[in-house]
Short mmCIF file of N, CA, C and O in Angstrom, two decimals:
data_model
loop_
_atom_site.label_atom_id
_atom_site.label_comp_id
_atom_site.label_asym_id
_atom_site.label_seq_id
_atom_site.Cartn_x
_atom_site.Cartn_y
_atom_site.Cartn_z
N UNK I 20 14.70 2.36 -12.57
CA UNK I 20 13.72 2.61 -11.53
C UNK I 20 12.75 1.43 -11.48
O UNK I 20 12.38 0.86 -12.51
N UNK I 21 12.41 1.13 -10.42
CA UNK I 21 11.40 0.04 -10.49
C UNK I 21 10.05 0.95 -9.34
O UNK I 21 10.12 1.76 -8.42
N UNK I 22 9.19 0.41 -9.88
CA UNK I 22 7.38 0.76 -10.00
C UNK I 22 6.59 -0.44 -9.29
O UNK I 22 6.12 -1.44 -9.84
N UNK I 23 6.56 0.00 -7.60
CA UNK I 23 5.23 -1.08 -7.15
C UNK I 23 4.17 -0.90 -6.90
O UNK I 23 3.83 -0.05 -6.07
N UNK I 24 3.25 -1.74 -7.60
CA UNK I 24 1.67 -1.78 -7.12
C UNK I 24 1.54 -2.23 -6.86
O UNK I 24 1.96 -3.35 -7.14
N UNK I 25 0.30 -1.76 -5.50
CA UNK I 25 -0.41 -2.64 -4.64
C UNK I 25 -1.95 -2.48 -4.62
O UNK I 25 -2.30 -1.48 -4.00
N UNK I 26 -2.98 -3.24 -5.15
CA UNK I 26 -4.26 -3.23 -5.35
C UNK I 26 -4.98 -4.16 -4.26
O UNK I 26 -4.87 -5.38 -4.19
N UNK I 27 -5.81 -3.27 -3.35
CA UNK I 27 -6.14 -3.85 -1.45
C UNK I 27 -7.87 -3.82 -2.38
O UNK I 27 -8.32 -3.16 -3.31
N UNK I 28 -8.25 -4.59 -1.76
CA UNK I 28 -9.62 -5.39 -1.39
C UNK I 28 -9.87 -5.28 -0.25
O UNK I 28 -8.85 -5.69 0.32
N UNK I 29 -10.80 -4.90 0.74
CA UNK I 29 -11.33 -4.70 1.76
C UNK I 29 -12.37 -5.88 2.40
O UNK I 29 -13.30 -5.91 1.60
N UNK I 30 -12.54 -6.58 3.16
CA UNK I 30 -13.39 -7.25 3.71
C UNK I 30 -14.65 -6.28 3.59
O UNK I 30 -14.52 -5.07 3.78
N UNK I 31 -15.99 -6.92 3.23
CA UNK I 31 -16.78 -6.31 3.40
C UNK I 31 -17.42 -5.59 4.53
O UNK I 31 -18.36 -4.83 4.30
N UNK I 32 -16.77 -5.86 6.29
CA UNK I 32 -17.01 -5.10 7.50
C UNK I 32 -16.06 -4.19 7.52
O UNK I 32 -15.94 -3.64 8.61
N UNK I 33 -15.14 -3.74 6.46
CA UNK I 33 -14.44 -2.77 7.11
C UNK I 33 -15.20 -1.43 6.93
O UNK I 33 -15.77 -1.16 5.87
N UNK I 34 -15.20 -0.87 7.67
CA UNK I 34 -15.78 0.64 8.52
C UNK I 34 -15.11 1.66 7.47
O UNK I 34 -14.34 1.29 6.58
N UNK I 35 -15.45 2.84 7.67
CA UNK I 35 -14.58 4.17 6.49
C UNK I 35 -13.88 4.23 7.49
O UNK I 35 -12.81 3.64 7.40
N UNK I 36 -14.05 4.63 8.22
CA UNK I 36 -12.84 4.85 9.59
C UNK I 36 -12.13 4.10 9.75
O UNK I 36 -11.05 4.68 9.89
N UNK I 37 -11.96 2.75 9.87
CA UNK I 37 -10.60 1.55 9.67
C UNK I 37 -10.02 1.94 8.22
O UNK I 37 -8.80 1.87 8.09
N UNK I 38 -10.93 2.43 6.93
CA UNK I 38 -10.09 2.68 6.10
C UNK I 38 -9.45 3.87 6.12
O UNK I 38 -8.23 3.88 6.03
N UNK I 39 -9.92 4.63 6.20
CA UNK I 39 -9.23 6.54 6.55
C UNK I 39 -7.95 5.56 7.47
O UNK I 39 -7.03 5.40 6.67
N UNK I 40 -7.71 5.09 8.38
CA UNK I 40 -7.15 4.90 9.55
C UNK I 40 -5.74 4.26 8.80
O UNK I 40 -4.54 4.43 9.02
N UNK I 41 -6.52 3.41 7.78
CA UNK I 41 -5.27 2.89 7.00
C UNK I 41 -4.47 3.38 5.83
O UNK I 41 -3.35 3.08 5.42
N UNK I 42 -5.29 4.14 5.47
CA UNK I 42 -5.01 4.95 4.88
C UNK I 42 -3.66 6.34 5.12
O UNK I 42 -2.70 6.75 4.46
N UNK I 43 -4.20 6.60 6.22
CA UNK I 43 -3.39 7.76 7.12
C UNK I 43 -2.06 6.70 7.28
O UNK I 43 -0.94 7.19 7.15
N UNK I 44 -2.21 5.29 7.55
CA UNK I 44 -1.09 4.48 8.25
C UNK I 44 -0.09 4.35 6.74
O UNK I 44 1.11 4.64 6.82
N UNK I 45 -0.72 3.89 5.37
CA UNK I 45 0.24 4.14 4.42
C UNK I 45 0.88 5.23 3.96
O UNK I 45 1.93 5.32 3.31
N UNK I 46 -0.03 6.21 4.44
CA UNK I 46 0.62 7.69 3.65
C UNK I 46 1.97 7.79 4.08
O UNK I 46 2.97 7.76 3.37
N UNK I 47 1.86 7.97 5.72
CA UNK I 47 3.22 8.16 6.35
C UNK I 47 4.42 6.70 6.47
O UNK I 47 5.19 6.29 7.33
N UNK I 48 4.03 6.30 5.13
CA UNK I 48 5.16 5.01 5.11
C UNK I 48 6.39 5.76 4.38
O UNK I 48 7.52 5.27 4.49
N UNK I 49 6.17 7.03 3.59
CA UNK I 49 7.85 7.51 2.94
C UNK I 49 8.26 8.03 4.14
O UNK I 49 9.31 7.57 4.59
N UNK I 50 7.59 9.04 4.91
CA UNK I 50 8.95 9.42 6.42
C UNK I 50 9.15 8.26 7.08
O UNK I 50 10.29 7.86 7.32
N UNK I 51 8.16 7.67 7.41
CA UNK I 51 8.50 6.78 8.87
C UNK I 51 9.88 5.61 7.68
O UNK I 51 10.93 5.24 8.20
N UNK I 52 9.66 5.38 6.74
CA UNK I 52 10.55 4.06 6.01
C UNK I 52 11.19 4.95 5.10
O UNK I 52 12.40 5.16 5.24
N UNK I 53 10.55 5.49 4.22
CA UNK I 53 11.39 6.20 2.69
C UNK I 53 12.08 5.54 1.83
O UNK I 53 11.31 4.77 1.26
N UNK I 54 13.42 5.41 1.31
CA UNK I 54 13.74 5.03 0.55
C UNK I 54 12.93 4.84 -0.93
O UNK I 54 13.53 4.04 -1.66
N UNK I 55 11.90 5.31 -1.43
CA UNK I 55 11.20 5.77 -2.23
C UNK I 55 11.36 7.17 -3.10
O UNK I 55 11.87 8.10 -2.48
N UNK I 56 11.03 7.37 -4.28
CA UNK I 56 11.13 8.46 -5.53
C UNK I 56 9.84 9.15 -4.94
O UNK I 56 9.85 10.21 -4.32
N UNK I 57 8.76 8.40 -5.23
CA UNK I 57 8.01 9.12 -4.99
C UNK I 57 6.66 7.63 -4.80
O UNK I 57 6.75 6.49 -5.25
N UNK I 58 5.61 8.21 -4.03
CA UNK I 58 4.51 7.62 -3.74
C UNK I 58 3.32 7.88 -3.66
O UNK I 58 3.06 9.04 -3.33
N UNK I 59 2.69 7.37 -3.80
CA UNK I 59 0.87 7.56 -4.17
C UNK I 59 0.28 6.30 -3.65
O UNK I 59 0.72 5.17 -3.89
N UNK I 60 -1.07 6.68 -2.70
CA UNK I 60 -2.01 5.78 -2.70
C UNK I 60 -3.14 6.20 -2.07
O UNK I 60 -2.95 6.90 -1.08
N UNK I 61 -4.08 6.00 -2.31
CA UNK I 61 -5.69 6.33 -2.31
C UNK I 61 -6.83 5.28 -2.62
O UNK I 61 -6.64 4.10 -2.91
N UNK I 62 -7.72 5.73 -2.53
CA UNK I 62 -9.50 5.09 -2.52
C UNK I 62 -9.47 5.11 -3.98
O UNK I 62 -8.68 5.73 -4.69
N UNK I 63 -10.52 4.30 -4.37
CA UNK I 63 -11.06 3.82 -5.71
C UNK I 63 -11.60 5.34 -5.97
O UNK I 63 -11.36 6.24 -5.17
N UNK I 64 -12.14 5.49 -6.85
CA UNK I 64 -12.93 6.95 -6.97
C UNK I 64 -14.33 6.31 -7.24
O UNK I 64 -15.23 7.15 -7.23
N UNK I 65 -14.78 4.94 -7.49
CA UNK I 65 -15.91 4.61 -7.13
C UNK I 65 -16.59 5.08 -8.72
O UNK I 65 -17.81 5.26 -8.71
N UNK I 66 -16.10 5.21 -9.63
CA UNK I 66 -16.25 5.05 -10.89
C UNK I 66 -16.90 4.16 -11.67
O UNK I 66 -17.67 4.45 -12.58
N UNK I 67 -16.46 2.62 -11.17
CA UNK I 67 -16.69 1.35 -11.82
C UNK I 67 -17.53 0.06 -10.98
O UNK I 67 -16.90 -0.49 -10.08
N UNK I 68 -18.53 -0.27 -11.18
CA UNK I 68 -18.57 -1.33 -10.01
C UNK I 68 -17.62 -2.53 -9.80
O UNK I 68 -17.19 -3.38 -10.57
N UNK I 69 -17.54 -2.42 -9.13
CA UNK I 69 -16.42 -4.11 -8.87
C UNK I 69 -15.34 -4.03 -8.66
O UNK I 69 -14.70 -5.04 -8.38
N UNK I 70 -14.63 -2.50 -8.73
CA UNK I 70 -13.20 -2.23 -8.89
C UNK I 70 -12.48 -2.27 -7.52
O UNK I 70 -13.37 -2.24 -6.68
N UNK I 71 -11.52 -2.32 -7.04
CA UNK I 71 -10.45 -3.04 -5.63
C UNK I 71 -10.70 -1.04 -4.96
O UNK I 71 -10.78 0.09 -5.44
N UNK I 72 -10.73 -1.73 -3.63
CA UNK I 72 -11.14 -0.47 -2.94
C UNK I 72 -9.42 0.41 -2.79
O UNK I 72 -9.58 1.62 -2.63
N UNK I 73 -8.64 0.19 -2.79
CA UNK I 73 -7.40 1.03 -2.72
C UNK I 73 -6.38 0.59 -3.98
O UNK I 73 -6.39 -0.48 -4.59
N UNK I 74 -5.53 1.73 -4.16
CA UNK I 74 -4.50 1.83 -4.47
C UNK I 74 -3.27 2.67 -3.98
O UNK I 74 -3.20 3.78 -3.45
N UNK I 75 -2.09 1.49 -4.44
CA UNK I 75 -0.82 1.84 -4.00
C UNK I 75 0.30 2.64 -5.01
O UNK I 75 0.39 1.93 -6.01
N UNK I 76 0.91 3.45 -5.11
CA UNK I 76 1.83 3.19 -6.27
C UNK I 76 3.23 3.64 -5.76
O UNK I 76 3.26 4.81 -5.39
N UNK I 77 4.44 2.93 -5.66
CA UNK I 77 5.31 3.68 -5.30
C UNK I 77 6.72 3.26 -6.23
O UNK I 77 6.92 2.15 -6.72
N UNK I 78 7.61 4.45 -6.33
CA UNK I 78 8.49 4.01 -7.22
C UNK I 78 9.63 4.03 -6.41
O UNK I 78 9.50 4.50 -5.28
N UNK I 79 10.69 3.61 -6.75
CA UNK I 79 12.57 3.11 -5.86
C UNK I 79 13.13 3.22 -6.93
O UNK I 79 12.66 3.08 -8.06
N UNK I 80 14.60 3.60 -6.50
CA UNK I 80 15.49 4.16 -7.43
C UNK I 80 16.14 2.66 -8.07
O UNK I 80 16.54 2.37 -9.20
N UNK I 81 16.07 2.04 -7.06
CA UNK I 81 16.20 0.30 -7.53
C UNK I 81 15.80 -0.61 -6.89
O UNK I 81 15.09 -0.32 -5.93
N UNK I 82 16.09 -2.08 -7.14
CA UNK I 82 15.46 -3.31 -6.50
C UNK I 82 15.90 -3.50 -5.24
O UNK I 82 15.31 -4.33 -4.55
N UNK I 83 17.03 -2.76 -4.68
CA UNK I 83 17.97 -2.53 -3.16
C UNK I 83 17.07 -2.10 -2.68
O UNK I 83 16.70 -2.81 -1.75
N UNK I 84 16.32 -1.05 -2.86
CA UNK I 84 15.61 0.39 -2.19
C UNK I 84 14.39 -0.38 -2.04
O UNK I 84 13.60 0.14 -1.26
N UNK I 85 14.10 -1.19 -2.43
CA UNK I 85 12.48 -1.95 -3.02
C UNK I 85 12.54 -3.07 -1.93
O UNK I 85 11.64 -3.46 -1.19
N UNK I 86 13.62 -3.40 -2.02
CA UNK I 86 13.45 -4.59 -0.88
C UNK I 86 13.68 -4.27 0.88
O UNK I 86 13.38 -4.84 1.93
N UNK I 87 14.47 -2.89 0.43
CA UNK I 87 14.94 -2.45 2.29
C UNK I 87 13.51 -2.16 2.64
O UNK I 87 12.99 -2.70 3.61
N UNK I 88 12.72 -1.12 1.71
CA UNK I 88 11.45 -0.47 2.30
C UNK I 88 10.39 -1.89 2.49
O UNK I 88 9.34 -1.85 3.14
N UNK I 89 11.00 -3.34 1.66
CA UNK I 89 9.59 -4.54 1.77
C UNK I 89 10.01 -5.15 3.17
O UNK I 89 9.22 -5.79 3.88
N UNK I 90 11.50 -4.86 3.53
CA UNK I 90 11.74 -5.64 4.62
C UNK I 90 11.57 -5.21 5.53
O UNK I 90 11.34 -6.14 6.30
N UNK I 91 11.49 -3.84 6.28
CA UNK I 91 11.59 -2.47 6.68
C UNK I 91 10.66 -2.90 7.92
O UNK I 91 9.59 -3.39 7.54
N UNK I 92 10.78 -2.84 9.20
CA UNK I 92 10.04 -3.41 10.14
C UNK I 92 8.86 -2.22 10.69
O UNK I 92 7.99 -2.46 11.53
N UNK I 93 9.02 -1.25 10.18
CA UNK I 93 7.37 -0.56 10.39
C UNK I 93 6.61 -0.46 9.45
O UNK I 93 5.41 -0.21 9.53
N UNK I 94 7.46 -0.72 8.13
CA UNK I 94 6.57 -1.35 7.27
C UNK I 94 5.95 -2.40 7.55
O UNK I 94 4.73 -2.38 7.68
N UNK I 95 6.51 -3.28 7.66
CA UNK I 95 6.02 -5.16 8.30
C UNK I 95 4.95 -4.68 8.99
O UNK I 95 3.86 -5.16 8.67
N UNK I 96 4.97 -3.28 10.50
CA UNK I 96 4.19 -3.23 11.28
C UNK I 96 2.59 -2.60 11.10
O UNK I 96 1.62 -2.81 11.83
N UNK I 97 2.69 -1.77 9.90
CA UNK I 97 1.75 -1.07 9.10
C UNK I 97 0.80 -2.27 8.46
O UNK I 97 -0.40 -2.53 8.46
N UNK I 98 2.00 -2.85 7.92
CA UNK I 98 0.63 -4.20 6.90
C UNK I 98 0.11 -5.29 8.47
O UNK I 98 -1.02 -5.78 8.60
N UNK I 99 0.91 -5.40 9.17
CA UNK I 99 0.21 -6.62 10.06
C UNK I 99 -0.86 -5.72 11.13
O UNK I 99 -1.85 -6.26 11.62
N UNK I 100 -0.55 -4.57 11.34
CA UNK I 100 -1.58 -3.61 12.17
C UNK I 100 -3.14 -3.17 11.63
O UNK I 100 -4.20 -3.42 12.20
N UNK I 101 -2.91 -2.32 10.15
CA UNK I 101 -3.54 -1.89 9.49
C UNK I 101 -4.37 -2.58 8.20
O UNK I 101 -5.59 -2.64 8.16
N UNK I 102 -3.40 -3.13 7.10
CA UNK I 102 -3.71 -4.23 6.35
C UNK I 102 -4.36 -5.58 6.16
O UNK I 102 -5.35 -5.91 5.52
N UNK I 103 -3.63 -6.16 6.81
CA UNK I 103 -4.02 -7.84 6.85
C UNK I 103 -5.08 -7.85 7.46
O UNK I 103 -6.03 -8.27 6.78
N UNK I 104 -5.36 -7.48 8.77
CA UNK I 104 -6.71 -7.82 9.28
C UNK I 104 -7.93 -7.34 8.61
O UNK I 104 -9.05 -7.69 8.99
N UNK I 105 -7.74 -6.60 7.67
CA UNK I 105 -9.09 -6.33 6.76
C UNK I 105 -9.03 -6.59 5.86
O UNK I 105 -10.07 -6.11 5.42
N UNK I 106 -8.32 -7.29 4.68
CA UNK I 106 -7.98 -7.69 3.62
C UNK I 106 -8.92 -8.71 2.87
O UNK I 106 -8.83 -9.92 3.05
N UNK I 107 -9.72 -8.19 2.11
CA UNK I 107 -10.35 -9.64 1.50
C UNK I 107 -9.47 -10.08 -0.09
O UNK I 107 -9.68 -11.02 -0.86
N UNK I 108 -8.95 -9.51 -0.12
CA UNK I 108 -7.89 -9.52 -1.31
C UNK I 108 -6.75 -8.81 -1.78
O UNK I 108 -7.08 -7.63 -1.73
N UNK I 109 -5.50 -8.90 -2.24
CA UNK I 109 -4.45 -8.25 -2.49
C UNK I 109 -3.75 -8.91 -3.63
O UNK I 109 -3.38 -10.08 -3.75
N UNK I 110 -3.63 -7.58 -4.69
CA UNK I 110 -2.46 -8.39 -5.71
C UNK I 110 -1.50 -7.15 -5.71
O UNK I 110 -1.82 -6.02 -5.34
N UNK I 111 -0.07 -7.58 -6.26
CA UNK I 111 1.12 -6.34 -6.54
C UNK I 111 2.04 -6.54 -7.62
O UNK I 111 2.41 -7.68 -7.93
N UNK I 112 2.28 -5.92 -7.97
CA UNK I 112 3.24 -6.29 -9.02
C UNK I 112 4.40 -5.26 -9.49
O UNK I 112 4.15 -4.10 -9.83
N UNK I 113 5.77 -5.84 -9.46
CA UNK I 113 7.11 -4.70 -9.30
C UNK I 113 7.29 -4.66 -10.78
O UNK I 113 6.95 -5.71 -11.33
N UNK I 114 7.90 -3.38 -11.81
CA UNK I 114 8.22 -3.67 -12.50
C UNK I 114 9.19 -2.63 -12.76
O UNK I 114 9.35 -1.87 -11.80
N UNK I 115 9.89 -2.39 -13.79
CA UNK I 115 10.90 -1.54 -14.23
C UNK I 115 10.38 -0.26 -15.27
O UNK I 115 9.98 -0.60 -16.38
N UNK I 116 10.39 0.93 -14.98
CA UNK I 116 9.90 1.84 -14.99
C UNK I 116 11.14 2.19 -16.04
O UNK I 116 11.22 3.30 -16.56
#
């Protein structure tokens, strides 16, 4: 099984409502794409100062499944719609579960 994270940074103008908005836009990335075990992602809980305003977590049964859902064109359309334009930072990292 392989395990991806994605840790989003927010520009400091983004609105709660652009985030709710994007938020709502990742949730529905297993129906609209799938190929995923299972997925998780949410808001910081605001615990720590300094900590990355979202998280991602999603797991694939393998590196096939990992790359159809990275290549996946409403995926593509989710990060260039929702994502990128508010992004003040992003790191991810795949690994084997």
């Amino acid at each position: 099984m392989l395990r991806h994270v994605v840790i989003f940074t927010w520009t400091e103008d983004t609105d709660q409502a652009t985030r709710d908005a994007t938020l709502a836009a990742l949730r529905r990335l297993p129906d609209e794409v799938g190929g995923m075990s299972s997925f998780a992602v949410g808001p910081d809980a605001g615990l720590v100062d300094g900590n990355a305003h979202t998280a991602l977590v999603a797991d694939f049964p393998d590196v096939e499944a990992f790359r159809a859902y990275a290549g996946d064109a409403r995926h593509l359309e989710v990060i260039a719609e929702y994502v990128k334009p508010h992004l003040a930072a992003r790191s991810a990292v795949q690994y084997e579960v």
